XYZ file of N, CA and C in Angstrom:
741
model
N -55.644 -12.781 3.978
C -56.232 -12.735 5.702
C -55.979 -11.697 6.014
N -55.808 -10.703 6.773
C -55.728 -9.675 7.083
C -56.037 -8.883 8.801
N -55.244 -8.134 8.872
C -55.261 -7.361 10.014
C -54.784 -8.452 11.826
N -55.440 -8.975 12.368
C -54.753 -9.698 13.395
C -55.724 -11.411 13.524
N -55.521 -12.091 12.823
C -56.333 -12.462 12.580
C -54.971 -13.617 12.023
N -54.946 -15.046 13.490
C -54.459 -16.745 12.939
C -54.344 -16.986 11.831
N -53.311 -17.581 11.573
C -52.604 -18.429 10.294
C -52.112 -19.571 10.663
N -52.154 -20.627 10.308
C -50.933 -21.847 10.558
C -49.875 -21.472 10.604
N -48.823 -21.560 10.506
C -47.076 -21.540 11.178
C -46.711 -22.100 10.019
N -46.014 -21.128 8.966
C -45.178 -21.209 7.428
C -43.883 -21.082 8.084
N -43.215 -22.770 7.874
C -42.114 -22.253 8.597
C -41.596 -23.999 7.581
N -40.464 -23.482 7.118
C -38.774 -24.586 6.599
C -38.331 -26.174 7.181
N -38.861 -27.525 6.652
C -39.034 -28.137 7.245
C -38.034 -28.160 8.294
N -37.685 -30.167 9.557
C -36.745 -29.672 9.978
C -35.698 -29.096 9.463
N -35.857 -30.472 8.039
C -34.233 -30.420 7.713
C -33.997 -29.121 7.006
N -34.469 -28.784 6.755
C -34.106 -26.707 5.637
C -34.020 -26.315 6.771
N -34.235 -26.366 7.774
C -34.379 -25.004 9.743
C -32.891 -25.404 10.073
N -32.613 -26.845 9.719
C -31.543 -27.581 10.219
C -30.482 -27.003 9.663
N -30.684 -27.118 8.047
C -29.262 -26.619 7.198
C -29.489 -25.275 7.372
N -30.331 -24.265 7.460
C -30.195 -22.487 7.463
C -29.244 -22.554 9.289
N -29.726 -23.196 10.144
C -29.299 -23.032 11.143
C -27.336 -23.179 10.965
N -26.840 -24.473 10.310
C -25.441 -24.657 9.699
C -24.765 -23.515 9.212
N -25.805 -23.121 7.783
C -24.659 -22.538 7.454
C -24.560 -21.214 8.081
N -25.554 -20.744 9.064
C -25.571 -19.156 9.473
C -24.438 -19.508 10.735
N -24.314 -20.442 11.075
C -23.393 -20.480 12.544
C -22.347 -20.243 11.785
N -21.410 -19.223 13.038
C -19.878 -19.305 12.983
C -18.849 -19.594 13.628
N -19.795 -20.736 14.531
C -18.804 -21.768 14.929
C -20.148 -22.802 14.804
N -19.029 -24.626 15.772
C -19.541 -25.603 16.615
C -18.479 -26.569 16.509
N -18.864 -27.680 17.705
C -18.211 -28.032 18.390
C -18.420 -29.543 18.013
N -16.638 -29.975 18.493
C -16.715 -31.489 17.372
C -16.772 -32.037 18.014
N -16.856 -33.209 18.752
C -16.682 -34.789 19.475
C -16.201 -35.710 18.848
N -14.985 -36.647 19.399
C -14.493 -37.711 18.818
C -14.264 -38.290 20.159
N -14.166 -39.976 19.764
C -13.196 -40.068 21.056
C -12.119 -39.830 21.725
N -11.852 -39.402 22.768
C -10.672 -38.890 23.210
C -10.846 -36.977 22.740
N -11.037 -36.284 21.980
C -10.389 -35.477 21.918
C -11.706 -34.503 21.187
N -11.801 -32.994 21.868
C -12.814 -31.986 21.198
C -12.099 -30.525 21.411
N -12.514 -30.566 20.184
C -12.436 -28.973 18.872
C -13.933 -27.730 18.917
N -13.473 -26.774 19.491
C -14.274 -25.960 19.282
C -13.789 -25.175 17.484
N -14.847 -24.972 16.855
C -14.055 -25.031 15.252
C -14.942 -23.776 15.249
N -14.357 -21.978 14.215
C -14.868 -21.374 14.319
C -14.818 -21.247 13.174
N -15.802 -20.893 12.216
C -15.093 -20.956 10.967
C -14.595 -21.755 9.872
N -14.644 -23.036 10.236
C -14.434 -24.212 9.730
C -14.802 -25.034 9.683
N -16.805 -24.836 8.916
C -17.544 -25.733 8.823
C -18.375 -24.857 7.464
N -18.331 -26.036 6.648
C -19.766 -25.377 5.496
C -20.119 -26.791 4.451
N -21.229 -26.244 4.140
C -22.338 -27.712 3.333
C -22.136 -27.177 1.987
N -21.060 -27.425 1.044
C -21.434 -27.350 -0.493
C -22.157 -28.491 -0.908
N -22.329 -29.308 -0.470
C -23.024 -30.265 -2.155
C -24.231 -31.028 -0.313
N -24.639 -32.319 0.674
C -25.477 -32.995 0.914
C -25.104 -32.939 2.519
N -23.846 -32.727 2.174
C -23.141 -33.119 3.556
C -22.414 -32.081 4.334
N -21.820 -32.068 5.251
C -21.149 -31.325 6.506
C -19.722 -31.689 6.245
N -18.753 -30.136 5.719
C -17.662 -31.196 6.314
C -17.269 -30.020 7.025
N -16.475 -30.019 7.895
C -15.073 -29.243 8.653
C -13.841 -29.332 8.501
N -12.443 -28.246 9.167
C -11.666 -28.627 8.133
C -11.064 -28.396 8.750
N -10.511 -29.527 9.687
C -9.236 -29.831 10.872
C -8.029 -28.876 10.550
N -7.298 -27.970 11.910
C -5.832 -27.639 11.697
C -5.129 -29.508 10.894
N -4.114 -28.979 10.433
C -3.268 -29.939 9.967
C -2.193 -30.557 11.360
N -2.197 -29.496 12.212
C -1.181 -30.059 13.820
C -2.876 -30.198 14.812
N -3.295 -30.516 14.197
C -4.107 -31.172 14.950
C -3.954 -32.319 15.692
N -3.669 -32.823 17.225
C -3.971 -33.912 17.232
C -5.906 -35.431 16.412
N -6.443 -34.415 16.050
C -7.888 -34.875 16.431
C -7.282 -35.147 14.489
N -6.324 -34.283 13.864
C -6.336 -34.803 12.756
C -5.727 -34.827 12.402
N -4.414 -35.762 13.218
C -4.029 -36.162 12.677
C -4.454 -38.043 13.331
N -5.384 -37.624 13.369
C -5.582 -39.601 15.177
C -6.707 -39.473 13.614
N -7.476 -39.519 12.729
C -9.090 -39.383 11.569
C -7.298 -39.940 10.450
N -6.202 -39.048 10.111
C -5.431 -40.021 8.875
C -4.881 -41.155 9.654
N -4.562 -41.561 10.762
C -4.560 -42.819 11.246
C -5.129 -43.855 10.042
N -6.255 -43.554 11.486
C -8.100 -44.331 11.659
C -8.482 -44.287 10.576
N -8.275 -42.987 9.763
C -9.412 -43.496 8.687
C -10.794 -43.435 8.554
N -11.079 -43.614 10.387
C -13.240 -42.752 10.566
C -13.303 -42.746 11.378
N -13.580 -42.085 12.046
C -14.018 -41.758 13.769
C -14.907 -41.693 14.010
N -15.909 -41.595 14.753
C -17.100 -41.651 15.553
C -17.590 -39.776 16.031
N -17.851 -39.517 15.203
C -18.008 -38.210 15.798
C -19.588 -37.499 16.673
N -19.619 -36.809 17.233
C -20.806 -35.496 17.891
C -20.513 -34.673 16.874
N -21.512 -33.478 16.430
C -21.332 -31.831 15.865
C -22.248 -31.295 16.852
N -21.823 -30.145 17.975
C -23.093 -29.776 18.451
C -23.453 -27.800 18.081
N -24.102 -27.707 17.714
C -24.088 -26.226 17.164
C -25.627 -25.425 18.084
N -24.908 -24.619 18.773
C -26.134 -23.392 18.662
C -26.564 -22.318 18.477
N -27.592 -22.147 18.078
C -28.281 -21.156 17.251
C -28.385 -19.439 17.745
N -28.054 -18.775 17.851
C -27.793 -17.529 19.488
C -28.880 -16.328 17.689
N -29.807 -15.528 19.079
C -30.520 -14.473 17.958
C -28.835 -13.146 18.730
N -28.715 -11.868 16.635
C -27.405 -11.628 16.795
C -28.139 -10.798 17.133
N -29.400 -10.212 17.527
C -29.691 -9.190 18.941
C -29.681 -9.431 20.208
N -28.959 -8.545 20.752
C -28.931 -8.915 22.682
C -29.920 -8.076 23.305
N -30.867 -9.763 23.220
C -32.390 -9.794 24.012
C -32.091 -10.753 25.197
N -32.606 -11.313 26.416
C -32.531 -12.573 27.242
C -32.936 -13.079 26.828
N -31.740 -14.611 26.765
C -32.229 -15.768 26.650
C -31.815 -15.413 24.975
N -30.149 -15.766 24.154
C -30.513 -15.568 23.060
C -30.306 -16.822 22.341
N -30.474 -17.631 23.376
C -30.739 -19.637 22.793
C -31.544 -19.658 21.623
N -32.031 -19.858 20.187
C -33.051 -19.808 19.578
C -33.402 -21.890 19.022
N -32.365 -22.416 18.834
C -32.173 -23.489 18.972
C -30.991 -24.107 18.841
N -31.183 -25.160 19.373
C -29.495 -26.220 19.558
C -30.118 -27.423 18.267
N -28.316 -27.947 17.532
C -28.881 -29.385 16.983
C -27.371 -29.440 17.407
N -27.909 -30.944 17.532
C -26.682 -32.593 17.538
C -27.040 -33.072 17.050
N -25.645 -33.542 15.278
C -25.160 -34.578 15.180
C -24.292 -35.788 14.578
N -25.493 -36.687 14.276
C -24.126 -37.850 15.206
C -24.046 -38.294 13.964
N -22.454 -39.380 13.625
C -22.598 -39.677 12.566
C -20.498 -40.625 12.685
N -20.079 -40.732 11.297
C -18.623 -41.073 11.115
C -18.274 -39.408 10.747
N -17.308 -39.654 11.107
C -15.956 -38.216 10.446
C -14.883 -38.961 9.425
N -14.684 -39.309 8.207
C -13.718 -39.696 7.310
C -13.597 -38.315 6.625
N -11.910 -38.544 6.079
C -11.211 -37.575 5.269
C -12.348 -37.868 3.904
N -12.013 -36.681 3.421
C -12.211 -35.736 2.086
C -12.010 -36.587 1.278
N -12.731 -36.827 0.145
C -11.500 -37.730 -0.969
C -10.871 -36.340 -1.466
N -9.153 -36.726 -2.840
C -8.478 -35.921 -2.785
C -7.820 -35.851 -2.335
N -7.157 -35.837 -0.353
C -6.566 -35.082 0.567
C -4.940 -36.008 0.430
N -3.871 -35.112 0.610
C -3.263 -36.457 0.198
C -1.744 -34.948 0.776
N -2.024 -34.218 0.740
C -0.643 -33.574 1.915
C -1.358 -33.486 3.191
N -0.300 -33.713 4.067
C -0.491 -34.073 5.525
C -0.521 -33.162 5.548
N 0.380 -31.760 4.944
C 1.093 -30.401 6.180
C -0.553 -29.553 5.943
N -1.455 -29.723 5.184
C -2.577 -29.451 4.700
C -3.559 -29.107 5.477
N -4.357 -28.141 5.517
C -5.606 -28.439 7.016
C -5.990 -29.739 5.493
N -7.182 -30.678 6.595
C -7.757 -31.794 6.924
C -9.182 -31.483 5.910
N -10.017 -31.894 5.032
C -11.463 -31.646 4.835
C -12.524 -32.973 5.522
N -12.977 -32.526 6.535
C -13.116 -34.434 6.717
C -14.648 -33.948 6.698
N -15.221 -34.740 6.679
C -16.780 -35.402 6.000
C -17.331 -36.194 6.841
N -18.827 -35.391 7.466
C -19.343 -36.375 8.634
C -20.612 -37.214 7.618
N -20.883 -38.224 7.385
C -21.559 -39.261 7.154
C -23.024 -39.591 8.277
N -23.980 -38.725 7.706
C -24.660 -38.209 8.804
C -25.667 -39.755 9.326
N -25.284 -40.111 10.988
C -26.342 -40.988 10.871
C -27.264 -41.063 11.474
N -27.628 -39.754 12.417
C -29.053 -38.934 13.329
C -28.237 -37.073 13.339
N -30.457 -36.910 12.924
C -29.691 -35.315 13.201
C -30.997 -35.090 14.288
N -31.050 -34.354 15.750
C -32.241 -33.314 16.176
C -31.640 -32.740 16.296
N -33.049 -31.425 16.179
C -32.938 -29.759 16.277
C -34.083 -29.393 17.548
N -33.752 -28.954 18.274
C -34.071 -28.386 19.220
C -34.815 -26.963 19.112
N -35.965 -26.823 18.900
C -36.528 -25.085 19.249
C -37.855 -25.072 20.158
N -37.914 -24.019 21.120
C -38.930 -23.708 21.735
C -39.998 -24.875 22.930
N -38.052 -25.912 23.252
C -38.830 -26.528 23.699
C -39.554 -27.802 22.872
N -39.566 -27.643 22.081
C -39.645 -28.805 20.529
C -38.494 -29.154 20.091
N -38.318 -30.876 19.786
C -37.250 -31.535 19.271
C -37.447 -32.362 17.885
N -36.692 -32.437 17.485
C -37.785 -33.037 15.854
C -36.811 -33.373 15.421
N -36.698 -35.136 15.567
C -35.816 -35.794 14.783
C -35.924 -36.178 13.312
N -34.467 -35.707 12.362
C -34.117 -35.451 11.143
C -33.787 -36.998 10.456
N -34.243 -37.458 9.414
C -34.082 -38.392 8.671
C -32.487 -37.839 8.352
N -31.289 -38.393 7.141
C -30.157 -38.711 6.838
C -30.515 -38.195 5.704
N -30.717 -38.517 4.600
C -31.474 -38.611 3.213
C -32.769 -37.195 3.338
N -33.606 -37.014 4.737
C -33.879 -35.732 4.188
C -32.862 -34.106 4.673
N -32.642 -34.477 5.425
C -31.518 -33.366 4.809
C -30.344 -33.393 3.866
N -30.161 -34.135 3.681
C -29.161 -34.110 2.057
C -29.801 -33.450 1.434
N -31.057 -33.637 1.319
C -32.112 -32.989 -0.617
C -31.860 -31.166 0.413
N -32.076 -31.317 1.496
C -33.013 -30.216 2.159
C -31.910 -28.960 1.203
N -33.052 -27.597 1.652
C -31.559 -26.542 1.416
C -32.309 -25.936 2.138
N -31.017 -24.193 2.013
C -31.617 -23.842 3.668
C -32.405 -22.725 3.107
N -32.325 -22.546 4.400
C -33.959 -20.946 3.610
C -32.867 -19.756 2.419
N -33.040 -19.157 2.412
C -32.757 -17.958 1.492
C -32.047 -17.056 2.454
N -32.632 -16.669 3.596
C -31.805 -15.724 4.550
C -31.367 -15.479 5.097
N -30.714 -17.145 5.082
C -30.111 -17.491 6.603
C -28.755 -16.859 6.376
N -28.439 -16.507 5.447
C -26.957 -16.333 5.217
C -26.645 -14.974 6.032
N -28.217 -14.321 5.359
C -27.879 -12.879 5.587
C -28.438 -12.426 6.781
N -29.607 -13.243 7.748
C -30.611 -13.212 8.475
C -29.931 -12.454 9.575
N -28.424 -12.081 10.239
C -27.994 -11.560 11.407
C -27.678 -9.994 10.941
N -27.284 -10.202 9.619
C -26.819 -8.489 9.384
C -28.452 -7.853 9.072
N -29.365 -8.254 8.727
C -30.475 -7.821 7.926
C -31.307 -7.452 9.543
N -31.428 -8.406 10.265
C -32.214 -8.679 12.124
C -31.332 -7.083 13.135
N -29.775 -6.665 12.906
C -29.260 -6.467 13.612
C -29.104 -4.374 12.813
N -29.470 -4.238 11.211
C -29.419 -3.700 10.827
C -31.238 -3.092 11.295
N -32.280 -4.127 11.414
C -33.497 -2.969 11.238
C -33.172 -3.155 13.130
N -32.060 -3.362 14.350
C -32.735 -3.509 15.354
C -31.644 -2.151 15.727
N -30.988 -1.380 15.643
C -30.144 -0.321 15.108
C -30.734 0.658 14.677
N -30.957 0.184 13.380
C -31.199 1.469 12.182
C -32.818 1.770 12.331
N -33.792 1.441 12.089
C -35.188 1.500 12.112
C -35.735 0.899 13.401
N -35.887 1.354 14.659
C -36.547 1.557 15.675
C -38.474 1.556 15.225
N -38.077 2.682 14.362
C -39.168 2.744 13.858
C -40.217 1.892 13.496
N -39.489 1.585 12.144
C -39.928 0.003 11.567
C -40.814 -0.953 12.987
N -39.603 -1.221 13.625
C -40.134 -2.551 14.844
C -41.701 -2.177 15.717
N -41.772 -0.629 15.853
C -42.554 -0.043 16.619
C -43.682 -0.068 15.882
N -43.570 -0.302 14.507
C -44.771 -0.170 12.945
C -45.792 -1.965 13.256
N -44.283 -2.812 13.800
C -44.935 -4.445 13.178
C -45.426 -4.707 14.846
N -45.872 -3.720 15.987
C -46.093 -4.010 17.152
C -47.299 -3.680 17.428
N -47.700 -3.632 15.984
C -49.030 -2.832 15.915
C -49.727 -3.776 15.230
N -49.406 -4.781 14.531
C -49.943 -5.872 13.904
C -50.312 -7.014 15.492
N -49.876 -6.632 16.082
C -49.486 -7.555 17.899
C -51.089 -7.184 18.506
N -51.826 -8.277 18.525
C -52.965 -8.614 19.615
C -52.987 -6.940 20.666
N -52.816 -6.043 21.142
C -53.184 -5.546 22.775
C -53.241 -6.286 23.418
N -54.252 -7.552 23.914
C -53.225 -8.016 25.134
C -52.209 -8.955 24.618
N -51.409 -8.347 24.305
C -50.301 -9.910 23.601
C -49.175 -8.496 24.559
N -49.830 -7.340 24.320
C -48.320 -5.788 24.397
C -48.768 -5.566 26.123
N -49.625 -5.882 27.069
C -50.143 -5.216 28.811
C -48.690 -5.728 29.218
N -48.280 -4.741 29.513
C -47.207 -4.590 30.159
C -45.605 -4.925 30.010
N -45.709 -4.988 28.487
C -44.593 -5.241 28.018
C -43.739 -3.798 27.980
N -42.442 -4.158 27.646
C -41.556 -2.649 27.550
C -40.457 -2.591 26.880
N -40.588 -3.354 26.214
C -39.394 -3.630 24.591
C -40.023 -4.672 24.016
N -39.186 -4.523 22.437
C -39.828 -5.290 20.565
C -38.606 -4.561 20.893
N -38.211 -6.044 20.308
C -37.471 -6.652 19.251
C -37.432 -7.821 18.304
N -36.221 -7.369 16.996
C -36.720 -8.098 16.284
C -35.500 -9.666 16.553
N -36.468 -11.284 16.354
C -36.192 -12.035 17.427
C -35.393 -12.823 16.329
N -36.050 -13.352 15.020
C -35.387 -14.473 14.260
C -36.281 -13.913 13.157
N -36.271 -14.492 11.370
C -36.210 -13.838 10.000
C -36.260 -15.028 9.435
N -37.229 -15.786 8.439
C -37.256 -16.006 7.935
C -37.700 -15.520 5.934
N -37.746 -16.458 5.122
C -39.088 -16.771 4.275
C -40.411 -16.009 4.185
N -40.466 -16.831 5.363
C -42.017 -16.426 5.987
C -41.932 -15.480 7.210
N -41.005 -15.182 7.234
C -41.950 -14.104 8.013
C -40.937 -13.626 8.659
N -41.055 -13.074 10.329
C -40.437 -12.543 11.010
C -41.026 -11.678 12.725
N -40.103 -12.217 13.631
C -40.130 -13.097 14.922
C -40.140 -12.044 15.422
N -40.693 -11.524 16.513
C -41.032 -10.364 17.512
C -40.804 -11.140 18.842
N -39.641 -10.845 20.141
C -39.299 -10.527 21.418
C -40.709 -9.819 21.876
N -40.598 -9.765 22.541
C -42.750 -9.274 23.241
C -41.127 -8.303 24.828
N -40.793 -7.950 25.514
C -39.806 -8.273 26.675
C -40.847 -7.048 27.844
N -40.821 -8.788 28.586
C -42.046 -7.946 30.356
C -40.495 -8.085 31.181
N -41.097 -7.488 32.506
C -40.016 -7.333 33.473
C -39.410 -8.145 33.822
N -40.469 -9.710 33.481
C -40.332 -11.176 34.408
C -40.300 -11.947 32.686
N -40.438 -11.651 32.572
C -40.440 -12.756 31.757
C -40.709 -12.091 30.221
N -40.091 -12.901 29.106
C -40.165 -12.667 27.348
C -41.033 -13.076 26.130
N -41.680 -12.837 26.262
C -43.451 -13.917 25.191
C -42.193 -13.431 23.419
N -42.729 -15.012 22.820
C -42.036 -14.789 21.042
C -43.105 -14.343 20.599
N -43.344 -13.808 18.936
C -45.122 -13.863 18.066
C -44.028 -13.615 16.968
N -44.795 -14.523 15.931
C -44.642 -14.142 14.841
C -45.720 -14.036 14.429
N -44.597 -12.916 13.247
C -45.694 -11.995 11.327
C -45.365 -12.515 10.559
N -46.686 -13.003 9.773
C -46.397 -13.758 8.964
C -46.263 -12.824 7.296
N -45.199 -12.748 6.655
C -45.531 -12.190 5.665
C -45.900 -12.245 4.419
N -47.241 -11.613 3.524
C -48.048 -11.894 2.718
C -47.626 -13.265 1.575
N -46.511 -13.181 0.855
C -45.860 -13.691 0.278
C -44.338 -15.046 1.643
N -44.231 -15.491 -0.280
C -42.498 -15.595 1.170
C -41.560 -15.458 0.185
N -40.244 -15.228 0.812
C -39.882 -13.938 0.178
C -38.880 -14.927 -0.534
N -38.167 -14.277 -2.153
C -36.558 -15.550 -2.316
C -35.895 -14.660 -1.935
N -35.531 -13.554 -1.700
C -34.162 -13.320 -0.817
C -34.559 -11.807 -0.230
N -33.231 -11.748 0.863
C -33.033 -10.664 1.508
C -33.793 -9.218 0.611
N -33.319 -9.143 -0.565
C -33.898 -7.582 -0.532
C -35.314 -7.423 -1.566
N -36.231 -8.338 -0.758
C -37.283 -8.401 -0.704
C -38.437 -7.784 0.682
N -37.438 -7.567 1.622
C -37.360 -8.108 2.882
C -38.121 -6.359 2.889
N -37.792 -5.116 2.536
C -37.878 -3.636 3.389
C -39.721 -3.701 2.472
N -39.573 -3.944 0.837
C -40.950 -3.955 0.698
C -42.263 -5.073 0.988
N -41.453 -6.308 1.692
C -42.237 -7.486 2.574
C -43.355 -6.516 3.479
N -41.906 -5.506 4.016
C -42.732 -5.380 5.828
C -43.258 -4.496 5.490
N -43.325 -3.149 4.352
C -44.730 -2.795 3.732
C -45.399 -2.727 3.376
N -46.126 -3.915 2.865
C -47.425 -4.946 2.760
C -47.799 -4.383 3.373
N -47.219 -5.101 4.935
C -47.444 -5.834 6.008
C -48.644 -4.224 6.564
N -47.664 -2.710 6.779
C -48.225 -2.136 7.329
C -48.721 -1.462 6.234
N -49.254 -1.608 5.085
C -49.928 -0.680 4.055
C -51.173 -1.254 4.021
N -51.470 -2.856 3.895
C -53.054 -3.516 3.716
C -53.240 -4.440 4.969
N -52.420 -4.539 6.386
C -52.945 -5.173 7.334
C -52.119 -6.956 6.728
N -51.690 -6.897 6.440
C -51.650 -8.193 5.790
C -50.984 -8.903 6.416
N -50.330 -9.086 7.869
C -48.952 -9.201 8.356
C -50.111 -9.735 9.666
N -50.679 -11.399 9.251
C -51.051 -11.958 10.000
C -49.814 -12.498 11.687
N -50.835 -12.873 12.356
C -49.681 -13.896 13.142
C -50.294 -15.411 13.510
N -49.157 -15.814 13.250
C -49.239 -16.846 13.076
C -49.786 -17.853 14.591
N -50.412 -18.566 14.275
C -50.799 -19.849 15.280
C -50.288 -19.908 16.244
N -49.165 -20.359 16.147
C -48.115 -20.730 17.018
C -46.002 -20.473 16.780
N -45.003 -20.903 17.210
C -43.892 -20.254 17.260
C -43.938 -18.973 18.997
N -45.330 -19.066 19.275
C -45.288 -18.130 20.109
C -45.098 -18.480 21.720
N -44.615 -17.825 22.750
C -44.649 -18.956 24.132
C -43.992 -16.981 25.395
N -44.188 -18.281 26.313
C -43.466 -17.095 27.718
C -42.415 -17.242 27.238
N -41.010 -17.205 27.488
C -39.971 -17.836 28.369
C -39.768 -16.687 29.415
N -39.075 -17.536 30.421
C -39.128 -16.291 31.901
C -37.563 -15.640 31.920
N -37.746 -14.180 32.475
C -36.731 -13.180 32.440
C -35.837 -13.778 32.730
N -34.006 -13.068 32.861
C -33.023 -13.161 32.442
C -32.156 -12.233 32.569
N -30.799 -11.999 33.089
C -29.881 -11.006 32.522
C -29.800 -11.425 30.561
N -29.652 -10.215 29.810
C -29.237 -9.942 28.418
C -28.069 -10.622 28.460
N -28.233 -11.366 27.516
C -26.992 -12.312 26.986
C -25.748 -11.132 26.189
């Protein structure tokens, strides 16, 4: 498929996108009865479950040690790394039970707590997807999730000429009145551009010729789109957003 032909949207499953969001997120909000904690750099997904590291002296850690299990709600917001208007790309909510990880004995050490997932929702561009815990457990993050922010910022800061060339793959009618184009999102299937108008914004996805295995393939994939006209437009994942102040 070449030129500006429309293609079906290629994207990971909701479970994969949620896991990618959690892998890339720097912080999350944790709510339990009577407690709320904003945890920065204290969560990870070593296997199928989300683990949060609670400070040993925190009230939440003490409460969890005493009770052994707490009802919990986790909220995560995915923000575009590039400074654009309306930086929120997705929001996720996970509910379940927080338990102490196996093998924890030292009461003076940070407390690893495991979220036993009950429900999960992912909201993107006004669409809400419910995610089954079993699907989340076996999902794998997008291979670019860890490096997406750095790649997008590098593209935005140091290669505006590449962004300008990518904009030539967008139908001219979509560019009418556009004052600036910024790279908004990136995964193994393609790149999303933010088209900034004076009073609103719109997003459009350009698909790579083939899914990427890692970030090292990005430059070649972009060049292939530009050289061979293989940057097809996705038939979804774009739309108008009201204008506002840059975040």
